[in-house]
Amino acid sequence: QNLDTNKDSGNISWMVMALNYYETQTGDTQYFSAADKALNFLDGRIDHNSQHETYGSITHSTDLPTARSTEHCHDAYSAFFIRSQQKTDKDPEHLRDIATIVQDYLRKEMWAPSPLSNGAYHDVNVFWVGFNQSGPPSNLGWYTDPQSWGILSLGRLGPAGEEFFKALDWLWFNPYGSTRNQVPYQGSSLDGFATSTGDLALRGNYIWVEGTEGVAAAFYAIGDQQRGDYFHSLMRKVEQPSGGLLFSVSNKNPEDIRWPDNYRLEAVNATAWHYFNEARINPFKPEKKNAVENWELYH
């Protein structure tokens, strides 16, 4: 077997997020040093030069060293900010400072309505998908996850009153042709989201289950239970006898399970987001529980 040596900033951030969640829920601090080591690595990928337009952004991966993913920045913000509230060998204030420069990059550069954003369409309430130093200044792709994860990570409003929650209006109301669409499934209809408008145009209508559950989670995060329940309950239709959920469903031949057109196989990511919503968990902002009580549950 070949070892994949690509180091993806999003995956590493999610490992820290998982450790942050575990410590928050259980009170068990034995893995804090692993989280600190991962944050050291991520910090080395963040642009700390305040003269750069990419100040506060994070390199995508080993394979894509010039790309700056908005999703990965949402991940990194959560990883650094929540760890600043947990056990750490680092100065918590330093971790919060790093989280702040990542947050500032997102709200000033990647939030389209920002007057400082280098992107176009300042009247559209979206987070741009990212920045590529070797290509156009900003990637103006219309994507699902930067919107939902932006709410889950940064919150309903930004520190200067930025109305991040309006990204969910863009997803819901489809004013510019968002990623929302419908497909038939087992005699009924599924309503949900594709990864991006470009992918939707290329492949035709399909429902990406992980992304749709992420949108449901974002609606829950802003207190809109009705819309959260709407998408979450629809995704229950693709739950399999094992408890797993399908990766995606398209209006193509149901027997065709080739990736990515109609990937009707169970997927860890779709299943995880479904059960996050079952338990009303926001993995970006874990709520502190009774640590002693949870420690007893886990041991």
Coordinates of C-alpha atoms in Angstrom, one line a residue:
Q1 CA 0.0 0.0 0.0
N2 CA 1.1 3.6 -0.7
L3 CA 1.2 6.1 2.1
D4 CA -0.5 9.4 1.2
T5 CA 2.0 12.1 2.4
N6 CA -0.2 15.0 1.4
K7 CA -0.9 17.1 4.5
D8 CA -4.2 18.8 4.3
S9 CA -4.8 21.7 6.6
G10 CA -8.5 21.0 6.9
N11 CA -8.0 17.4 8.0
I12 CA -5.4 18.5 10.6
S13 CA -7.7 21.2 11.9
W14 CA -10.5 18.7 12.2
M15 CA -8.3 16.4 14.3
V16 CA -7.7 19.4 16.7
M17 CA -11.5 20.1 16.7
A18 CA -12.1 16.4 17.6
L19 CA -9.7 16.7 20.5
N20 CA -11.2 20.0 21.6
Y21 CA -14.7 18.4 21.6
Y22 CA -13.5 15.3 23.5
E23 CA -11.8 17.4 26.2
T24 CA -14.9 19.7 26.4
Q25 CA -17.2 16.8 26.9
T26 CA -15.2 14.5 29.1
G27 CA -12.8 16.6 31.1
D28 CA -10.0 14.3 30.0
T29 CA -7.0 16.4 29.2
Q30 CA -4.5 13.7 28.4
Y31 CA -4.4 14.5 24.6
F32 CA -3.7 18.2 24.9
S33 CA -0.1 17.8 23.8
A34 CA -1.2 16.2 20.5
A35 CA -3.5 19.2 19.9
D36 CA -0.7 21.6 20.6
K37 CA 1.6 19.8 18.2
A38 CA -1.0 20.0 15.4
L39 CA -1.5 23.7 16.1
N40 CA 2.2 24.2 15.8
F41 CA 2.1 22.7 12.4
L42 CA -1.0 24.7 11.3
D43 CA 0.6 28.0 12.7
G44 CA 3.5 27.4 10.4
R45 CA 1.1 27.4 7.4
I46 CA -0.7 30.7 8.3
D47 CA 0.4 33.9 6.6
H48 CA 1.6 36.2 9.4
N49 CA 2.7 39.0 7.1
S50 CA 0.2 41.8 7.7
Q51 CA 1.3 43.4 4.4
H52 CA -0.2 40.5 2.4
E53 CA -3.7 40.3 1.1
T54 CA -3.6 36.7 2.4
Y55 CA -2.7 37.8 5.9
G56 CA -4.4 35.3 8.3
S57 CA -5.1 32.7 5.7
I58 CA -3.8 29.1 5.8
T59 CA -2.1 27.1 3.0
H60 CA -4.4 24.4 1.7
S61 CA -2.1 21.4 1.6
T62 CA 1.2 19.9 0.5
D63 CA -0.2 19.3 -2.9
L64 CA -1.8 22.8 -3.2
P65 CA 0.7 25.1 -1.5
T66 CA -0.5 28.4 -3.2
A67 CA -4.2 27.8 -2.5
R68 CA -6.0 29.3 0.5
S69 CA -9.3 27.5 1.3
T70 CA -12.0 29.4 3.1
E71 CA -13.3 26.1 4.5
H72 CA -9.8 25.4 6.0
C73 CA -9.8 28.8 7.5
H74 CA -13.1 28.1 9.2
D75 CA -11.7 24.9 10.5
A76 CA -8.5 26.6 11.7
Y77 CA -10.3 29.4 13.4
S78 CA -12.3 26.8 15.5
A79 CA -9.2 24.7 16.2
F80 CA -7.2 27.7 17.6
F81 CA -10.0 29.5 19.4
I82 CA -11.5 26.5 21.2
R83 CA -8.1 25.2 22.2
S84 CA -7.4 28.6 23.7
Q85 CA -10.1 27.7 26.2
Q86 CA -8.7 24.2 26.9
K87 CA -5.6 22.9 28.6
T88 CA -2.6 23.8 26.6
D89 CA 1.2 24.4 27.0
K90 CA 0.8 27.5 24.9
D91 CA -0.2 31.0 26.0
P92 CA -4.0 31.0 25.5
E93 CA -3.9 34.6 24.6
H94 CA -1.5 33.8 21.7
L95 CA -3.9 31.1 20.5
R96 CA -6.7 33.6 20.5
D97 CA -4.6 36.1 18.6
I98 CA -4.0 33.6 15.9
A99 CA -7.7 32.8 15.8
T100 CA -8.4 36.5 15.5
I101 CA -6.2 37.1 12.4
V102 CA -7.8 34.0 10.7
Q103 CA -11.2 35.5 11.5
D104 CA -10.2 38.9 10.2
Y105 CA -9.0 37.4 6.9
L106 CA -12.4 35.6 6.5
R107 CA -14.5 38.6 7.3
K108 CA -12.5 41.2 5.4
E109 CA -11.3 39.2 2.4
M110 CA -13.6 36.2 1.9
W111 CA -16.9 37.7 3.0
A112 CA -18.2 39.2 -0.3
P113 CA -20.1 42.2 1.2
S114 CA -16.9 43.4 2.8
P115 CA -15.7 46.6 1.1
L116 CA -12.1 45.3 1.6
S117 CA -12.8 42.1 -0.3
N118 CA -10.9 41.8 -3.6
G119 CA -13.8 39.8 -5.1
A120 CA -16.7 41.1 -7.2
Y121 CA -20.5 41.0 -6.4
H122 CA -20.3 42.9 -3.1
D123 CA -24.1 42.8 -3.0
V124 CA -24.2 39.0 -2.7
N125 CA -24.1 37.5 0.9
V126 CA -21.6 34.7 0.4
F127 CA -18.2 33.6 1.5
W128 CA -15.9 33.1 -1.5
V129 CA -14.5 29.6 -1.7
G130 CA -10.8 30.7 -1.4
F131 CA -7.8 32.5 -2.8
N132 CA -5.1 31.2 -5.1
Q133 CA -1.8 33.0 -5.2
S134 CA -0.8 31.4 -8.5
G135 CA -4.1 32.2 -10.3
P136 CA -6.8 34.9 -10.1
P137 CA -6.7 37.0 -6.9
S138 CA -9.9 35.4 -5.6
N139 CA -11.8 32.3 -6.5
L140 CA -15.3 33.5 -7.1
G141 CA -16.9 30.0 -7.0
W142 CA -20.3 29.6 -5.5
Y143 CA -19.9 26.8 -2.9
T144 CA -22.1 25.3 -0.2
D145 CA -19.7 24.5 2.6
P146 CA -18.1 28.0 3.0
Q147 CA -21.5 29.3 3.8
S148 CA -22.7 26.7 6.3
W149 CA -19.3 26.2 8.0
G150 CA -18.9 30.0 8.2
I151 CA -22.0 30.2 10.4
L152 CA -21.0 27.1 12.4
S153 CA -17.5 28.5 13.0
L154 CA -17.8 32.3 13.1
G155 CA -21.4 32.6 14.3
R156 CA -24.5 34.4 13.2
L157 CA -22.8 37.8 13.2
G158 CA -19.2 39.0 12.9
P159 CA -17.3 41.2 15.4
A160 CA -18.2 44.3 13.3
G161 CA -21.8 43.2 12.9
E162 CA -21.2 41.3 9.6
E163 CA -24.4 39.5 8.8
F164 CA -23.0 36.1 8.1
F165 CA -26.4 34.5 8.6
K166 CA -27.5 35.9 5.3
A167 CA -25.3 33.3 3.6
L168 CA -28.0 30.9 4.6
D169 CA -30.6 33.1 2.8
W170 CA -28.5 32.8 -0.3
L171 CA -28.6 29.0 0.0
W172 CA -32.3 28.9 0.8
F173 CA -33.8 31.4 -1.6
N174 CA -31.6 30.6 -4.5
P175 CA -31.5 34.3 -5.8
Y176 CA -28.4 33.9 -8.0
G177 CA -28.8 30.2 -8.7
S178 CA -27.3 28.7 -5.6
T179 CA -26.4 25.1 -5.0
R180 CA -29.9 24.0 -3.9
N181 CA -31.8 21.6 -6.1
Q182 CA -34.2 18.6 -6.1
V183 CA -33.9 15.0 -7.3
P184 CA -36.4 12.1 -7.2
Y185 CA -35.6 9.3 -4.8
Q186 CA -37.6 6.1 -4.2
G187 CA -40.9 7.5 -5.3
S188 CA -40.5 10.9 -3.5
S189 CA -38.3 13.9 -3.8
L190 CA -35.2 15.0 -2.0
D191 CA -34.4 18.7 -1.6
G192 CA -30.8 19.6 -0.8
F193 CA -27.5 20.9 -2.0
A194 CA -24.7 20.2 -4.4
T195 CA -21.1 21.1 -3.6
S196 CA -21.0 24.1 -5.9
T197 CA -22.9 25.8 -8.8
G198 CA -20.2 24.7 -11.2
D199 CA -20.4 21.1 -10.1
L200 CA -24.2 21.3 -10.5
A201 CA -23.9 22.7 -14.0
L202 CA -21.4 20.0 -14.9
R203 CA -23.1 16.9 -13.5
G204 CA -26.8 17.8 -13.4
N205 CA -29.0 17.7 -10.3
Y206 CA -27.7 15.7 -7.4
I207 CA -28.0 15.9 -3.6
W208 CA -24.7 15.9 -1.6
V209 CA -25.8 14.5 1.8
E210 CA -22.9 15.7 3.9
G211 CA -23.2 19.2 2.6
T212 CA -27.0 19.2 3.1
E213 CA -26.7 18.1 6.7
G214 CA -24.1 20.8 7.2
V215 CA -26.6 23.4 6.0
A216 CA -29.2 21.9 8.4
A217 CA -26.6 22.3 11.2
A218 CA -26.1 25.9 10.3
F219 CA -29.8 26.6 10.5
Y220 CA -29.9 25.0 13.9
A221 CA -26.9 27.2 14.9
I222 CA -28.8 30.4 14.2
G223 CA -32.0 29.1 15.9
D224 CA -33.9 28.3 12.8
Q225 CA -35.2 24.9 13.8
Q226 CA -37.9 24.8 11.1
R227 CA -35.4 24.9 8.2
G228 CA -32.9 22.8 10.0
D229 CA -35.5 20.1 10.6
Y230 CA -36.6 20.4 7.0
F231 CA -33.3 19.4 5.5
H232 CA -32.3 17.0 8.3
S233 CA -35.5 15.1 8.1
L234 CA -35.2 14.7 4.3
M235 CA -31.8 13.2 4.6
R236 CA -33.2 10.5 6.8
K237 CA -34.7 9.1 3.6
V238 CA -31.2 8.0 2.5
E239 CA -30.4 6.2 5.8
Q240 CA -29.5 2.6 5.2
P241 CA -30.3 -0.5 7.4
S242 CA -26.7 -0.3 8.8
G243 CA -27.4 3.3 10.1
G244 CA -25.1 4.8 7.5
L245 CA -26.2 7.5 5.0
L246 CA -25.5 7.6 1.3
F247 CA -22.8 10.0 0.0
S248 CA -24.9 11.4 -2.7
V249 CA -28.0 10.8 -4.9
S250 CA -28.6 12.0 -8.4
N251 CA -31.4 11.7 -11.0
K252 CA -29.2 9.5 -13.1
N253 CA -29.5 5.7 -13.3
P254 CA -29.9 4.5 -9.6
E255 CA -27.7 1.5 -10.4
D256 CA -24.8 3.7 -11.5
I257 CA -22.7 4.3 -8.4
R258 CA -19.6 5.8 -10.0
W259 CA -18.0 8.7 -8.2
P260 CA -19.1 11.5 -8.1
D261 CA -22.2 11.5 -10.3
N262 CA -24.3 9.1 -8.3
Y263 CA -22.3 7.8 -5.4
R264 CA -25.0 5.6 -3.7
L265 CA -22.7 4.1 -1.2
E266 CA -22.7 4.8 2.5
A267 CA -20.2 7.5 3.6
V268 CA -18.6 8.3 7.0
N269 CA -18.9 12.1 6.4
A270 CA -22.6 12.0 5.6
T271 CA -23.3 9.7 8.5
A272 CA -21.3 11.8 10.9
W273 CA -23.0 15.1 10.0
H274 CA -26.4 13.3 10.3
Y275 CA -25.7 12.2 13.8
F276 CA -24.3 15.6 14.7
N277 CA -27.7 17.0 13.9
E278 CA -29.5 14.2 15.7
A279 CA -27.7 15.3 18.9
R280 CA -27.7 19.0 17.9
I281 CA -23.9 19.1 18.0
N282 CA -21.9 21.9 16.4
P283 CA -18.4 20.5 16.1
F284 CA -17.0 23.9 15.5
K285 CA -18.3 25.2 18.9
P286 CA -18.7 22.4 21.4
E287 CA -20.8 23.3 24.4
K288 CA -19.2 22.5 27.7
K289 CA -20.9 19.7 29.6
N290 CA -20.6 18.4 33.1
A291 CA -17.0 17.2 32.8
V292 CA -17.2 14.8 35.8
E293 CA -20.5 13.3 34.6
N294 CA -19.1 12.8 31.1
W295 CA -15.9 11.3 32.4
E296 CA -17.9 8.6 34.1
L297 CA -19.8 7.9 30.9
Y298 CA -16.6 7.4 29.0
H299 CA -14.9 5.3 31.6

